Structures are given as C-alpha cells and as structure tokens.
Coordinates of C-alpha atoms and ligand atoms in Angstrom, one line a residue:
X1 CA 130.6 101.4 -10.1
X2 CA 132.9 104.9 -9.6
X3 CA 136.0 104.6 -8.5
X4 CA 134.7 106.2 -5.1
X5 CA 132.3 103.9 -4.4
X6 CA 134.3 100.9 -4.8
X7 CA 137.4 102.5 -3.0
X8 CA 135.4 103.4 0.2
X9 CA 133.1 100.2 0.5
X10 CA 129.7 102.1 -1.1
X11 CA 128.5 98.8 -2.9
X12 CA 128.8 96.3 0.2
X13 CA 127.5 99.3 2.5
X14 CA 123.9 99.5 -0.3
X15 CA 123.8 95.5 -0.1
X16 CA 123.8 95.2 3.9
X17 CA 121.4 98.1 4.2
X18 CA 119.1 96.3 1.8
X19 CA 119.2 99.1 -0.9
X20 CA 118.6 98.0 -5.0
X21 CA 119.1 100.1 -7.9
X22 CA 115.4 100.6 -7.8
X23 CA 113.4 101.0 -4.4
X24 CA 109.8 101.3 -3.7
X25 CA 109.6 104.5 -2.0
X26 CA 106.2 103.9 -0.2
X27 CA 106.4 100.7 2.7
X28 CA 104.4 100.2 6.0
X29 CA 106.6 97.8 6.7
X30 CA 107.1 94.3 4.8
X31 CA 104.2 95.9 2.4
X32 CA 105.7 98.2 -0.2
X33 CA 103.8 100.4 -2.9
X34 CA 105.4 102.2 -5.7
X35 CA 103.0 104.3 -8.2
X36 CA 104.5 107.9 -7.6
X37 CA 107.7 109.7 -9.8
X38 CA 110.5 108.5 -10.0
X39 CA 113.5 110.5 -8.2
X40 CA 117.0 109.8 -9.1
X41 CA 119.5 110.2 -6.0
X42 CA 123.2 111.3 -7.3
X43 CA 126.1 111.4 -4.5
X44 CA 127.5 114.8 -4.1
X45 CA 130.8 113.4 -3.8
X46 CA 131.6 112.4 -7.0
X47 CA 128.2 112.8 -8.9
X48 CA 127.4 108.8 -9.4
X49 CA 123.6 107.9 -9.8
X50 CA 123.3 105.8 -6.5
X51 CA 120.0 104.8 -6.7
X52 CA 116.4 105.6 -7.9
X53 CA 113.3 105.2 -5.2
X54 CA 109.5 105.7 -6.7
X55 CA 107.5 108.4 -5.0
X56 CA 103.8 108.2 -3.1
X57 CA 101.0 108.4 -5.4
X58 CA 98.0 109.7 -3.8
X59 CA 97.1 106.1 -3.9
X60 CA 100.0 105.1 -2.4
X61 CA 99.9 107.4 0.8
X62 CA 96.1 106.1 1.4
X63 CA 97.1 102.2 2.0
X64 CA 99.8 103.8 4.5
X65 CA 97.4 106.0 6.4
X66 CA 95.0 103.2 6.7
X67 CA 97.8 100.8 7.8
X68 CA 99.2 103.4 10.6
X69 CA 95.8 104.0 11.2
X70 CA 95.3 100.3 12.4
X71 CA 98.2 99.8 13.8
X72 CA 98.1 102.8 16.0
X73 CA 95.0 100.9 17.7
X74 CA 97.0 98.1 18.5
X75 CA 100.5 99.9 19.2
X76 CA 98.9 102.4 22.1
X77 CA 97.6 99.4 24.3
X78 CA 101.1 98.0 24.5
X79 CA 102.5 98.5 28.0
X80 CA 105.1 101.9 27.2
X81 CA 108.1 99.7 28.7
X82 CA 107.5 97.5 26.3
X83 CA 107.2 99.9 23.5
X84 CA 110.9 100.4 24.8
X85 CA 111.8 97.5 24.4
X86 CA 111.1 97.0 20.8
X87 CA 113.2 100.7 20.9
X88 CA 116.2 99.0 22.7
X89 CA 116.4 95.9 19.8
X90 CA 116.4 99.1 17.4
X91 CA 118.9 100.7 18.5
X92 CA 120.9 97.7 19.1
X93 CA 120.1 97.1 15.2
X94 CA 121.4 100.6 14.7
X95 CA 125.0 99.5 16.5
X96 CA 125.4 96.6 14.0
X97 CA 125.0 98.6 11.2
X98 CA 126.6 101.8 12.4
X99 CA 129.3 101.6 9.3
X100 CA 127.5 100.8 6.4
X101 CA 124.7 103.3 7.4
X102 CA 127.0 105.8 8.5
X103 CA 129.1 105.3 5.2
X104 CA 125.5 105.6 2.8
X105 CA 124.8 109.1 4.7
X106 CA 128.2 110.6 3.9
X107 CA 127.8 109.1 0.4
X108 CA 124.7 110.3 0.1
X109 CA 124.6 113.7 1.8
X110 CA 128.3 114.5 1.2
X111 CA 129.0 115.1 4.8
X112 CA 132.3 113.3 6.5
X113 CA 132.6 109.9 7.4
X114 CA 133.0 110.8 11.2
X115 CA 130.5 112.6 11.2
X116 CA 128.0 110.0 9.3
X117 CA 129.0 107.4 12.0
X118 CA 128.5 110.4 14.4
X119 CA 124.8 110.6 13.1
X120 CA 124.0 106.9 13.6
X121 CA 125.7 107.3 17.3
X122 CA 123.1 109.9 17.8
X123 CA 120.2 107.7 16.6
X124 CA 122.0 105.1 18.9
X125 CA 121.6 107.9 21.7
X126 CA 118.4 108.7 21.2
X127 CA 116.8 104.7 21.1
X128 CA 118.8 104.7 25.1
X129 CA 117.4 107.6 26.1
X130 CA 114.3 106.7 25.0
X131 CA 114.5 103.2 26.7
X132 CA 114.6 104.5 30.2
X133 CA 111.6 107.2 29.2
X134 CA 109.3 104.4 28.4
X135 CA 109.3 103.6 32.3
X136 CA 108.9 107.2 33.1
X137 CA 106.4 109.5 30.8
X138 CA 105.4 110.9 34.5
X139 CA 102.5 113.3 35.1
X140 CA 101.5 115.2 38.1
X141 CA 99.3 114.4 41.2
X142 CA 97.5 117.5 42.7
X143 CA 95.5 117.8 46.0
X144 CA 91.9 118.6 45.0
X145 CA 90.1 121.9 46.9
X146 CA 87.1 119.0 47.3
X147 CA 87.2 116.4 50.2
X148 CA 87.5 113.0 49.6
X149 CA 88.9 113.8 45.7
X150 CA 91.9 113.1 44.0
X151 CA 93.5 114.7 41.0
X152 CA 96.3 113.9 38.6
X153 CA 97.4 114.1 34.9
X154 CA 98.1 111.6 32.8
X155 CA 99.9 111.2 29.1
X156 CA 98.0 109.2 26.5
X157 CA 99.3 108.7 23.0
X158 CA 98.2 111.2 20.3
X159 CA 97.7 108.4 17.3
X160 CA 99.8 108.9 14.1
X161 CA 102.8 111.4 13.8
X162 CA 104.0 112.8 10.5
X163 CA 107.5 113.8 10.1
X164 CA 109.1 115.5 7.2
X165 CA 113.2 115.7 7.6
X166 CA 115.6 118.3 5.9
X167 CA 118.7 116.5 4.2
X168 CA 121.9 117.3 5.7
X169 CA 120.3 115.3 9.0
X170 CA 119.0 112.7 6.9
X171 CA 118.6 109.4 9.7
X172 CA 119.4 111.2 12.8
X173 CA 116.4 114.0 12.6
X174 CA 113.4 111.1 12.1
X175 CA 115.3 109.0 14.7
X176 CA 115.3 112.0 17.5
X177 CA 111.3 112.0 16.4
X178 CA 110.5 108.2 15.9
X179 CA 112.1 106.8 18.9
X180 CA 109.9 109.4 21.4
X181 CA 106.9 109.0 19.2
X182 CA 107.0 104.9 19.3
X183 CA 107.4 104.9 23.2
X184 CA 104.8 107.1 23.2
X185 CA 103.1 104.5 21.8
X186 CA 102.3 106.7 18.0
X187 CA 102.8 105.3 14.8
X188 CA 104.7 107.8 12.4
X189 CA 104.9 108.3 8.8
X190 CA 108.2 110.2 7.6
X191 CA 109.1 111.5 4.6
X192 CA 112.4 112.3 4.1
X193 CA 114.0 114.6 1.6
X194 CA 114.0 114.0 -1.6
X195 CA 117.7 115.0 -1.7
X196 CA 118.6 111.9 0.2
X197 CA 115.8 109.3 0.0
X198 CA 118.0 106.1 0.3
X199 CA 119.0 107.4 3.8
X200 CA 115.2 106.9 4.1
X201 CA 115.4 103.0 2.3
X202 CA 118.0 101.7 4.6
X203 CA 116.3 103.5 7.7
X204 CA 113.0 102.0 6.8
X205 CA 114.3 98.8 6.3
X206 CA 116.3 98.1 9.8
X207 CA 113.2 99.5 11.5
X208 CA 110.8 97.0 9.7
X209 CA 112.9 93.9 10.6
X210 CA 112.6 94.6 14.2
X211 CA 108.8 94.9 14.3
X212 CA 109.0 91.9 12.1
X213 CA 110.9 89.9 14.5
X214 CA 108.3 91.4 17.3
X215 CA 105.1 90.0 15.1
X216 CA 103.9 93.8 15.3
X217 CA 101.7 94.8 12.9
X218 CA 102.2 96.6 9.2
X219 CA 102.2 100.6 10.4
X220 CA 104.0 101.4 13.1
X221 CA 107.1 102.6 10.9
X222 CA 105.9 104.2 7.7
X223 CA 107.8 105.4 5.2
X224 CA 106.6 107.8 1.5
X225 CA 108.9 109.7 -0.2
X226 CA 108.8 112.6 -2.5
X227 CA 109.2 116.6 -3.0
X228 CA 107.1 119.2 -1.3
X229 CA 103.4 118.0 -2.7
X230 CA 104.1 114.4 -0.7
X231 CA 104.7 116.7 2.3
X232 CA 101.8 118.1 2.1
X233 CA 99.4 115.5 2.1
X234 CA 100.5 114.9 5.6
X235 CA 100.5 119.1 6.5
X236 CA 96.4 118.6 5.2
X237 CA 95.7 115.6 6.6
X238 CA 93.1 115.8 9.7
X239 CA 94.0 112.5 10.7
X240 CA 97.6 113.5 11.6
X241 CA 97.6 115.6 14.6
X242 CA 101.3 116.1 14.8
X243 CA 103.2 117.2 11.8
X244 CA 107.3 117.4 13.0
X245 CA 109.0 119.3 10.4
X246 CA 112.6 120.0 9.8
X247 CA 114.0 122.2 7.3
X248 CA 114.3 125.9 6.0
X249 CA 112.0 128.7 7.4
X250 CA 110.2 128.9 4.0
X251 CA 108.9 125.6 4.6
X252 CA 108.4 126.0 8.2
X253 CA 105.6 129.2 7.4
X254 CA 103.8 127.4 5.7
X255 CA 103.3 123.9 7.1
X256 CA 102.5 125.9 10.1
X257 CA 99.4 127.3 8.1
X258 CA 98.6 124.0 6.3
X259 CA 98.9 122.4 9.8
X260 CA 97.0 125.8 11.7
X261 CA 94.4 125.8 9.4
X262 CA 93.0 122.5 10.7
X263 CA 94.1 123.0 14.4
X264 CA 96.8 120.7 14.5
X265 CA 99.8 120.5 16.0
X266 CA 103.4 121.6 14.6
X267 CA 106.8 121.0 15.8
X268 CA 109.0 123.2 14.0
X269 CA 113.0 122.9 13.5
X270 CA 113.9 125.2 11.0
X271 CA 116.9 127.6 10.1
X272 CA 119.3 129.6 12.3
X273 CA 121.8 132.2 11.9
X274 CA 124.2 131.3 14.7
X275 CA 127.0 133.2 16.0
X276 CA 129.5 133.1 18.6
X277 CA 130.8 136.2 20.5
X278 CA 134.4 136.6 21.2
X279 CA 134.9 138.6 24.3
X280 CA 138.6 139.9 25.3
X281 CA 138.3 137.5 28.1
X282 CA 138.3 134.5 25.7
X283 CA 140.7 131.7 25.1
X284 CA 141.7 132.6 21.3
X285 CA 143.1 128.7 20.7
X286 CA 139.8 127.4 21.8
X287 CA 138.0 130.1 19.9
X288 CA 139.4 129.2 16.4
X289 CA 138.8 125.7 16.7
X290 CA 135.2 126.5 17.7
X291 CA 134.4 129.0 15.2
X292 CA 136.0 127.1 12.8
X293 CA 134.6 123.5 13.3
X294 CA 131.3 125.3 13.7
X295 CA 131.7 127.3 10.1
X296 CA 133.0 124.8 8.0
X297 CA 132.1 121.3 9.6
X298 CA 129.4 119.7 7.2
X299 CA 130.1 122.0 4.7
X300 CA 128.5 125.0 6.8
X301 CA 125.2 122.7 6.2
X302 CA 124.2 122.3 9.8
X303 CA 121.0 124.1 11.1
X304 CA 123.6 124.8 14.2
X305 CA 126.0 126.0 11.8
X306 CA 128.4 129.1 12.7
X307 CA 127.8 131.8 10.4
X308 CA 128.4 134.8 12.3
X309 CA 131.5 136.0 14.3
X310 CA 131.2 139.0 16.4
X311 CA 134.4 140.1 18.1
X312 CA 135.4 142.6 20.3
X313 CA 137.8 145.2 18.6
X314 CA 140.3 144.9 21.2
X315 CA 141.3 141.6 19.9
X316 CA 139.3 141.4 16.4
X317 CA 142.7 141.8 14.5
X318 CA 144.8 139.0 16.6
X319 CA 141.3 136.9 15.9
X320 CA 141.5 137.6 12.1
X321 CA 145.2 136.4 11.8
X322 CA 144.3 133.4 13.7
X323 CA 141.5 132.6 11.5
X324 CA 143.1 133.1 8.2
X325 CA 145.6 130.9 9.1
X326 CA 143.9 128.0 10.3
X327 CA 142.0 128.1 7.3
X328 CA 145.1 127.6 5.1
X329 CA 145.1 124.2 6.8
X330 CA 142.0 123.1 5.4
X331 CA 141.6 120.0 3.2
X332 CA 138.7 120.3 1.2
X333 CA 137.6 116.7 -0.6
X334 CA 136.1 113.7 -0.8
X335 CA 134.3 113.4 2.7
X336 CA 134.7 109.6 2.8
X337 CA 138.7 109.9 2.9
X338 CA 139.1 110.9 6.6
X339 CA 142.4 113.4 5.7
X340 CA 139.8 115.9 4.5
X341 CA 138.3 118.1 6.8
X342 CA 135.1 119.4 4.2
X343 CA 133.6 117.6 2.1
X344 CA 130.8 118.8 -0.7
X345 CA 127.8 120.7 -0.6
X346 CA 124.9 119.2 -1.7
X347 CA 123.9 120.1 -5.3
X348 CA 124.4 122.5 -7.8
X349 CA 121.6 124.9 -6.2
X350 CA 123.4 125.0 -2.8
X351 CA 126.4 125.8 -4.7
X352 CA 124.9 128.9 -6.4
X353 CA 123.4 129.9 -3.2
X354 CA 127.0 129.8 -2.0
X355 CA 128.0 131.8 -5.0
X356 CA 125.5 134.4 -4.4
X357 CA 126.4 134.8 -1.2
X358 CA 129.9 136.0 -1.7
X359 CA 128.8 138.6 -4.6
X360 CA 126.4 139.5 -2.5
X361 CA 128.4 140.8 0.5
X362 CA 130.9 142.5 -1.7
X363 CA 127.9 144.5 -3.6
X364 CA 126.9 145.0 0.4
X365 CA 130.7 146.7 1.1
X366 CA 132.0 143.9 2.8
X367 CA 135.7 142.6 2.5
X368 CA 136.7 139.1 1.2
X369 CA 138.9 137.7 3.9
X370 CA 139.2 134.5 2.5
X371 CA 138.4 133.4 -0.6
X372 CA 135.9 131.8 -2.0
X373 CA 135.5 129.7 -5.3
X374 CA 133.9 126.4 -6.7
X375 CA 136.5 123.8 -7.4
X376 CA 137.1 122.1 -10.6
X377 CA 139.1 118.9 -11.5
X378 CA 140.2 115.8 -10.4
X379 CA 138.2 115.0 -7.6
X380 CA 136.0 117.3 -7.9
X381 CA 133.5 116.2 -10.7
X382 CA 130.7 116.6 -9.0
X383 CA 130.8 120.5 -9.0
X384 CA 129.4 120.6 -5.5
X385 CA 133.1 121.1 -3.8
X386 CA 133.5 125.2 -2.8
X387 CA 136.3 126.5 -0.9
X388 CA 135.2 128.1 2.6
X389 CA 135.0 131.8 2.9
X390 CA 135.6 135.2 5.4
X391 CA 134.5 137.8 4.7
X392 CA 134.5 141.2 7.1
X393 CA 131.0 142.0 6.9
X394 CA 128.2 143.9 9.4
X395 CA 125.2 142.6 11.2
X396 CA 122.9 144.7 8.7
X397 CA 123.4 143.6 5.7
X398 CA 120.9 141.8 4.4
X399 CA 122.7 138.6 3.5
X400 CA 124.1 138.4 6.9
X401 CA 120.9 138.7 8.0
X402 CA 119.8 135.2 6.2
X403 CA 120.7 131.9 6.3
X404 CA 123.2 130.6 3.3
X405 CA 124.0 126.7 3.8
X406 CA 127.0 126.8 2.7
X407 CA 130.8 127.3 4.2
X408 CA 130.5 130.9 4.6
X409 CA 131.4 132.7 7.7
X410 CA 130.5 137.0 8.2
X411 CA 133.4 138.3 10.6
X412 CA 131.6 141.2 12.7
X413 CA 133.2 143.5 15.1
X414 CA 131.9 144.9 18.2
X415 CA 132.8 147.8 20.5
X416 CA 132.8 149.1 24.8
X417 CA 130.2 146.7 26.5
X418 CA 128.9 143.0 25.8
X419 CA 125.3 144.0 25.7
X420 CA 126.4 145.6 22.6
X421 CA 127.8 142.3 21.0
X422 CA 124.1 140.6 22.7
X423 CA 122.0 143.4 20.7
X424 CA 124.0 142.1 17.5
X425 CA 123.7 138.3 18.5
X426 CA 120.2 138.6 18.9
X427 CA 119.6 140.9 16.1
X428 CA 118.3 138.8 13.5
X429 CA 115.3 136.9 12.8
X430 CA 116.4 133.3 14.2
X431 CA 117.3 132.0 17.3
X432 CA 118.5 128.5 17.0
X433 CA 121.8 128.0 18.5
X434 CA 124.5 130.7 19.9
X435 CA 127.9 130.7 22.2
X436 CA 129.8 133.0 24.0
X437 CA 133.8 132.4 24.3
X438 CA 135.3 134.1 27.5
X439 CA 136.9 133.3 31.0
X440 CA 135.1 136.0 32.7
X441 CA 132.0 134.6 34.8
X442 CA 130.6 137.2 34.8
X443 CA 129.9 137.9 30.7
X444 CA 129.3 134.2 30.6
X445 CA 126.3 134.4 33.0
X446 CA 125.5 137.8 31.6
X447 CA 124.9 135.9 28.1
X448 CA 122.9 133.3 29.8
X449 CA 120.3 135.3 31.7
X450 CA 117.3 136.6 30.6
X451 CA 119.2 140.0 29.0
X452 CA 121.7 137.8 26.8
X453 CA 120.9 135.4 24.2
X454 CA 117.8 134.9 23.0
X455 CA 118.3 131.5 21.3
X456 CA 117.2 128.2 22.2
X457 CA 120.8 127.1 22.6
X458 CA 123.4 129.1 24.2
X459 CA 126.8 127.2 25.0
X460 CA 130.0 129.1 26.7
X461 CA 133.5 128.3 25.5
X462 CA 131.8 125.8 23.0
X463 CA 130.9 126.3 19.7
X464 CA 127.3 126.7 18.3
X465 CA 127.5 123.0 16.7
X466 CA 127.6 119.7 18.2
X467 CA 124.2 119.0 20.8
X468 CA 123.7 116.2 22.8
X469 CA 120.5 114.7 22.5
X470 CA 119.8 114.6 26.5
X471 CA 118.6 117.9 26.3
X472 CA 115.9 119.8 24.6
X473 CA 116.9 121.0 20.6
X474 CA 115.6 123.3 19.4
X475 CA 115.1 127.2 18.7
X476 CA 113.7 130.1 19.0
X477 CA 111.8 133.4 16.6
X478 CA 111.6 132.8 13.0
X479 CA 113.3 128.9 14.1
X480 CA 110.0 127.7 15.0
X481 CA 110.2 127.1 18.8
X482 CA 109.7 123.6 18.2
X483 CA 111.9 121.3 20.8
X484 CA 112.8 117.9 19.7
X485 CA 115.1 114.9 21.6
X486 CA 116.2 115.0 25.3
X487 CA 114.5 116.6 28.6
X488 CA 110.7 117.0 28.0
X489 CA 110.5 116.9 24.7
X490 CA 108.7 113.7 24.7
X491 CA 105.7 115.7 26.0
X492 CA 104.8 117.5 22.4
X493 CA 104.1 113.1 21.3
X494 CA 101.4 113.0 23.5
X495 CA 97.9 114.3 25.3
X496 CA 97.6 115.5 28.3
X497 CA 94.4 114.4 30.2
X498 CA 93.8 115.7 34.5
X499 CA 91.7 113.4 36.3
X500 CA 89.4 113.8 39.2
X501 CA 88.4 111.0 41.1
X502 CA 85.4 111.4 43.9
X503 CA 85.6 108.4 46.1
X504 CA 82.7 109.8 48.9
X505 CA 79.1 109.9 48.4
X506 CA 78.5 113.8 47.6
X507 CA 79.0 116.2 44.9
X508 CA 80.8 119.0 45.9
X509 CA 80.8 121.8 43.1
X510 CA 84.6 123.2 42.3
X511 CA 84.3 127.1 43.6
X512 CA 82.5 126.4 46.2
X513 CA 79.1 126.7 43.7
X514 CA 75.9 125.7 45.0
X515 CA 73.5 123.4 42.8
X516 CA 71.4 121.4 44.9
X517 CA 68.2 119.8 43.6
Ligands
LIG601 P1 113.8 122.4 2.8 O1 112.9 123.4 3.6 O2 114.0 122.7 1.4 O3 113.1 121.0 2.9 C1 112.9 120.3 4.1 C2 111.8 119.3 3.9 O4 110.5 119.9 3.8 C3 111.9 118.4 2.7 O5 111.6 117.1 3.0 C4 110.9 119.0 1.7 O6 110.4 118.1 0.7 C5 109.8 119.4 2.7 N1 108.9 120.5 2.2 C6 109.3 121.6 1.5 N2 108.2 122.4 1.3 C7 107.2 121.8 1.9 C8 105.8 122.1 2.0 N3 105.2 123.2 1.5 N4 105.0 121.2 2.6 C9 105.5 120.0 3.1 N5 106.8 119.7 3.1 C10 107.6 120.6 2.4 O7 115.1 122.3 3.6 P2 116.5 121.6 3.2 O8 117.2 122.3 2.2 O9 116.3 120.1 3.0 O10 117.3 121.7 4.6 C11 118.0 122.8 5.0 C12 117.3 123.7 6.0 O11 116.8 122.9 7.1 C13 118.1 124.8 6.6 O12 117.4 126.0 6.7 C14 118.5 124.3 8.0 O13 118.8 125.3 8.9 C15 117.2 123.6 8.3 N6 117.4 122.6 9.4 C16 117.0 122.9 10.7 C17 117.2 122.0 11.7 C18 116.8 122.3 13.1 O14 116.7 121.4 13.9 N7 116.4 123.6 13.4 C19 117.8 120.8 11.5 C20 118.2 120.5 10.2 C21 118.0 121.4 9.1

C-alpha cells in the first residue's frame, strides 16, 4: 500500500465498498461475468495501481441485455411509488457510505475530498427528488372537441436505458440518470469510463444489495465496463431506446449518429466553454472567488468549468490584480489533504492537453498572466499535478474557442455596451453553463432574456460551476441539448401515450368528417 492510501483511509474505504484487487467488470446484479480486457485503474494522486476490473466481452454484454431485458418486464408493473421506494433505501445506502465512496472518487478521479463527498450528496439529492417524483410523473387531461369523450396523456416506461458517463463525474452522472430512469420504472445498463471503473464497482455493488434485500430480479441495475467499442454496443443496439451519454463533443457526434441511425433516442451532456462576464456594476470580491472556484475547482475538469473571463475595460486591470493575487494563494496537492485547494488532473494525456494549451495561446499572441507548468517531486509522482494558468487571450483564437480540461483560464476584455460582452459569451460553439456578475438589474435581466445568453445555464453573481440537481442540467449548441436531473427531465425516461375515451354510443369523426355507412 502507498503511503497515500494508507494515510487517508484508501484500503478500509476499497474493503467497505466491496472492491478486490481484481473485479468482474460485467454484473446484473449478484451475477457477474468477466471475459473482456483487462483495464488497470492507477490513482492520479500519487500513481498507485488501485485496482484491475475485466471488460464486457461481446458475450458478456449478451447475458446483461437478456437479464435487463427480463427484468424490465417485471420492474414496469411495479406501482412507480414503489419504484421509489426501493430509490429511498438507495439513497439512504448512499448516506452510510458517503465517506468511503466519496474518499474512492477523489482517489480515483483526483478531484478533492469535499468535493467527492459533495458528489455522493448529489446522488443523495437526486434518490430524494426522485422519491417524491415517483408519486407524481403527471400527464395532462384535455377536453375532447367530441361529446361524451375524454382525453388525457399518460407516461409509460420506455424499457432499458443505456448510459455511458465521462470521468471526472464518475457516481454522480449515472445516479442523476439511474434514479429517474428506475422510478420510471426502466432498467439501465451503464458503462462508466474506463478512466475510473471502480467508481463503477462500488456504485454497482450498493445498488445490487438493495434490490437484493427487495427480492427484485437480476437486471434492473446493470453494470459493463470498457473503452469506446463497449460503448458502442449499447449506441447500435435496437433494443436500447435511450442511450444518455456524458462526455466530450467528439463522442457526443457520433453516438448521436450510431443512436440516429436506428431512430433512437439520445440524451446528450457533453462539453462547454463557460464564461462569466464581469460588468463595471459587479461586486469584484465576489467575482474572484467565482471565477476562480469556477477555473481551478476540480482541476478545471468540470463540464461547468470557467474557462473564459470577459471583462469590461473599465475595470479589466483592477480585475487582473485581483486575480493574480488570489492565485498566489493556491495550494496545489494531494486532493485527499483538505489544505489543498487543486488536486491532479487525470492522466498524462490531460496533462499534455494542458501543455498544449499554454504553447498554443502564446503562438496565438496571447500573454501568460500566470504561469503555467507540470510539477515534479515529492508529492507529485504521479506527473498529473499542473499549476493553474492566465493568460490574456481573445475570443477568436482558436484554442479559446475549444474546450481544454484542464486549470486554464483565457482573460478577455470587452468594450461600450454589454451586448458586446453577450456577442463574445455566446460566440463559441457550446452553450453549457454561463454567469453574469453585476448589481445592475437591469444587465442581469438583459443577460437572462432571450437577447443574452444562449446557454442552458445562466446564473448572476454566481459562478458557472456548482448546479443543484432540482433543476434541469444541461446545455445548449455543440453541448447536445440534452437535460438531465431536476424539473422535467424525468420526461426524456419515458413514452408519452394521449388517450381518448368514448363513453356514448356514436362515433363522432375528429374534424367534424363524415363517414357513415
Ligand atoms: P470522453 O468523450 O473521452 O468519454 C466519455 C465516455 O464516452 C467514456 O465512457 C467513453 O468510453 C465513451 N465513449 C467514447 N467514445 C465513444 C463512442 N464512439 N461510442 C460510445 N461510447 C464512447 O470524455 P471524458 O474525457 O471522459 O470526459 C470529459 C468530457 O466530458 C468533457 O468534454 C466534459 O465537458 C464532458 N462532460 C460533460 C458533462 C455535461 O453534463 N455536459 C458532464 C461531465 C463531463
């Protein structure tokens, strides 16, 4: 065992969770299956070999589809509030283990402890709010143009639900789907990514003791695991007709094709390129603890992630100071000791990505603000630790224009009117998550009507980061429009059939047609 893992509590956290040196990746349940590759998961925080979980063979993903398959015809005639019930014993499952689960995903994923136990609180969240749908799931009634007719629309489950999760969410994302999908009353199959599969293990195995407990059948909770070619038996699978995917907008084209091609249904979450706008109105204390929780928070490895700063040039200079100074205070380490503020990026690509980045904007004319660099030492043997970076950039450069998950945040500077900071906020090819920070009413509801952003998240005087699952997530453009958690989200889980009843002896024709024999 490293140093780390015994320090911070790794080894207890892998035995309650139920995780062995070697895992079966492939279980519907109490059955498991293991025939695939093998993939080796190493901690970004100090580079241990944590565990090793076998893949899904093609073999392997058969026995699960035919297990979801049946278990999908008993799950959907289970009353829905009872479907929430077996929810509610999850997520009080989920409060029990909070720690040790919270603990594997900063182990695993790198990200802080806070914000690992913050993770499991939001699968807690979402198993609540998920409770008190299962006695909802409402459809309309509408008065029928016929007499003596009645109309209404009701929501039937869809049947089995495939979801394929990014890593830097890696229990939260397939709890935000699962929970909806099971009061639903779907199955799912998930596979997670194969940059954090244990996440996946541990997740698996809390869910399968509840339905064990509840004498429910193998199949409601699936798990396989794998790279891209597992993903995609589920994206070409006819028998799936919701594929939920999370991840970069790469993947997101084409899962959309895979899943198009056979007239399925998507539900995309993919990358953003977030940015707040800094007005001269704004609070500048609030401000730097926004942008800068939003920039460097996980690494700079949330979708919601601030990447882009665009301030007015009235105060961009009393902005920069700010900025440059508060990140002087940052303490970059080991994400499980809570004095550090960022914690490793995932592997050694994400770290040349990072690296890229910063040559990049240079070649581009932009100005390093604050340095960059990968750290080397004690501490740091992973390789995966980078310092967070400034640099003054403009909207148009092509790097600014993409996505790098990493700690890297463009400083942009706008002029006269806020429209003109809007045409820059909404001038790139995402639209996942965006904020304004002012005191003037009037800018903040400029930014939130129909001319201002054109995200699916727009906050004032918070940062782009940090949702809470009662509402809808999700964005918009090249993100994928997909909605996931809170409000009516739950509605992509299921069919929508309208009814008409005739309760009178004739047969009226809608349209007032005549057809009489
Ligand atoms: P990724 O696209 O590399 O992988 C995501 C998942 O997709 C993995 O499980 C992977 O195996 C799978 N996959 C890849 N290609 C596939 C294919 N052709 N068919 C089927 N499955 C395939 O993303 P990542 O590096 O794990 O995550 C980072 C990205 O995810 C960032 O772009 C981030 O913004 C995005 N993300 C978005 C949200 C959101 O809600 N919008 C949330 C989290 C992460």
């Amino acid at each position: 065992m490293t140093n780390t893992a015994s320090t911070f509590g790794i080894h207890e956290a892998l035995k309650t969770l139920g995780i062995q040196d070697k895992n079966p990746g492939t279980s519907t349940g109490s059955q498991f299956f293991a025939s695939g590759t093998v993939i080796s998961s190493y901690s970004p925080v100090d580079g241990a070999l944590i565990g090793k979980v076998t893949g899904t063979s093609a073999a392997d993903y058969d026995q699960v589809m035919q297990a979801a398959g049946k278990a999908f015809l008993e799950w959907r005639q289970k009353p829905a509030p009872l479907r929430g019930e077996v929810v509610r014993q999850f997520g009080n499952k989920l409060r029990e283990l909070k720690e040790p689960l919270g603990k594997l995903v900063s182990y695993e994923m790198g990200k802080s402890y806070q914000e690992g136990l913050g993770e499991v609180q939001e699968m807690i969240d979402i198993c609540d709010f998920a409770v008190g749908l299962s006695r909802q799931l409402h459809g309309l009634t509408m008065h029928s143009e016929r007499p003596g007719h009645r109309m209404y629309e009701q929501y039937h489950p869809l049947g089995i639900v495939g979801i394929i999760s990014a890593f830097n969410f890696p229990v939260a994302v397939w709890a935000w789907n699962t929970a909806l999908a099971w009061i639903c009353g779907d199955v799912c199959i998930w596979k997670p990514s194969e940059k954090t599969p244990l996440c996946g293990i541990a997740c698996q195995n809390i869910i399968a003791g509840v339905l064990k407990d509840n004498d429910l059948p193998e199949g409601i909770s699936c798990l396989i695991n794998g790279d891209y070619t597992v993903g995609e038996m589920m994206t070409q699978d006819q028998r799936i007709p919701l594929v939920s995917a999370t991840g970069s907008i790469r993947m997101g084209k084409i899962v959309a094709q895979a899943v198009a091609a056979r007239l399925g249904k998507s539900l995309l979450e993919l990358g953003g390129n977030n940015a707040i706008i800094v007005t001269p109105d704004a609070d500048i204390k609030m401000t730097i603890i926004g942008a800068v929780f939003g920039a460097v928070g996980t690494a700079g490895q949330r979708c919601t992630s601030t990447r882009r700063l665009i301030v007015h040039d009235s105060i961009y200079d009393q902005v920069k100071e700010a900025l440059v100074a508060a990140y002087q205070q940052l303490r970059i380490g080991n994400p499980l000791d809570e004095n550090n503020h960022v914690g490793p990026l995932i592997d050694a690509d994400a770290v040349a990505n990072y690296s890229n980045a910063l040559k990049k904007v240079v070649a581009e004319g932009g100005t390093i603000l604050v340095d960059g660099g990968v750290l080397k030492g004690e501490g740091y043997e992973s390789g995966c630790y980078v310092k967070p970076a400034i640099a003054e950039a403009k909207n148009d450069f092509e790097i600014v224009q993409h996505e790098t998950f990493a700690p890297v945040l463009y400083l942009l500077k706008y002029s006269g009117d806020l429209k003109n900071a809007i045409a820059m906020q909404n001038g790139v090819v995402q639209g996942l998550s965006s904020a304004i920070m002012t005191n003037n009413l009037r800018e903040a509801e400029q930014f939130l009507s129909a001319n201002g952003s054109d995200c699916g998240i727009a906050n004032v005087n918070i940062g782009t980061s940090g949702a809470e699952i009662g509402g809808a997530f999700g964005g918009e453009k090249e993100t994928g429009g997909g909605r996931e958690s809170g409000s009516d989200a739950w509605k992509i889980y299921m069919r929508r059939q309208t009814n008409t009843i005739n309760y009178t002896t004739d047969l009226p024709l809608a349209q007032g047609i005549k057809f009489d024999l």
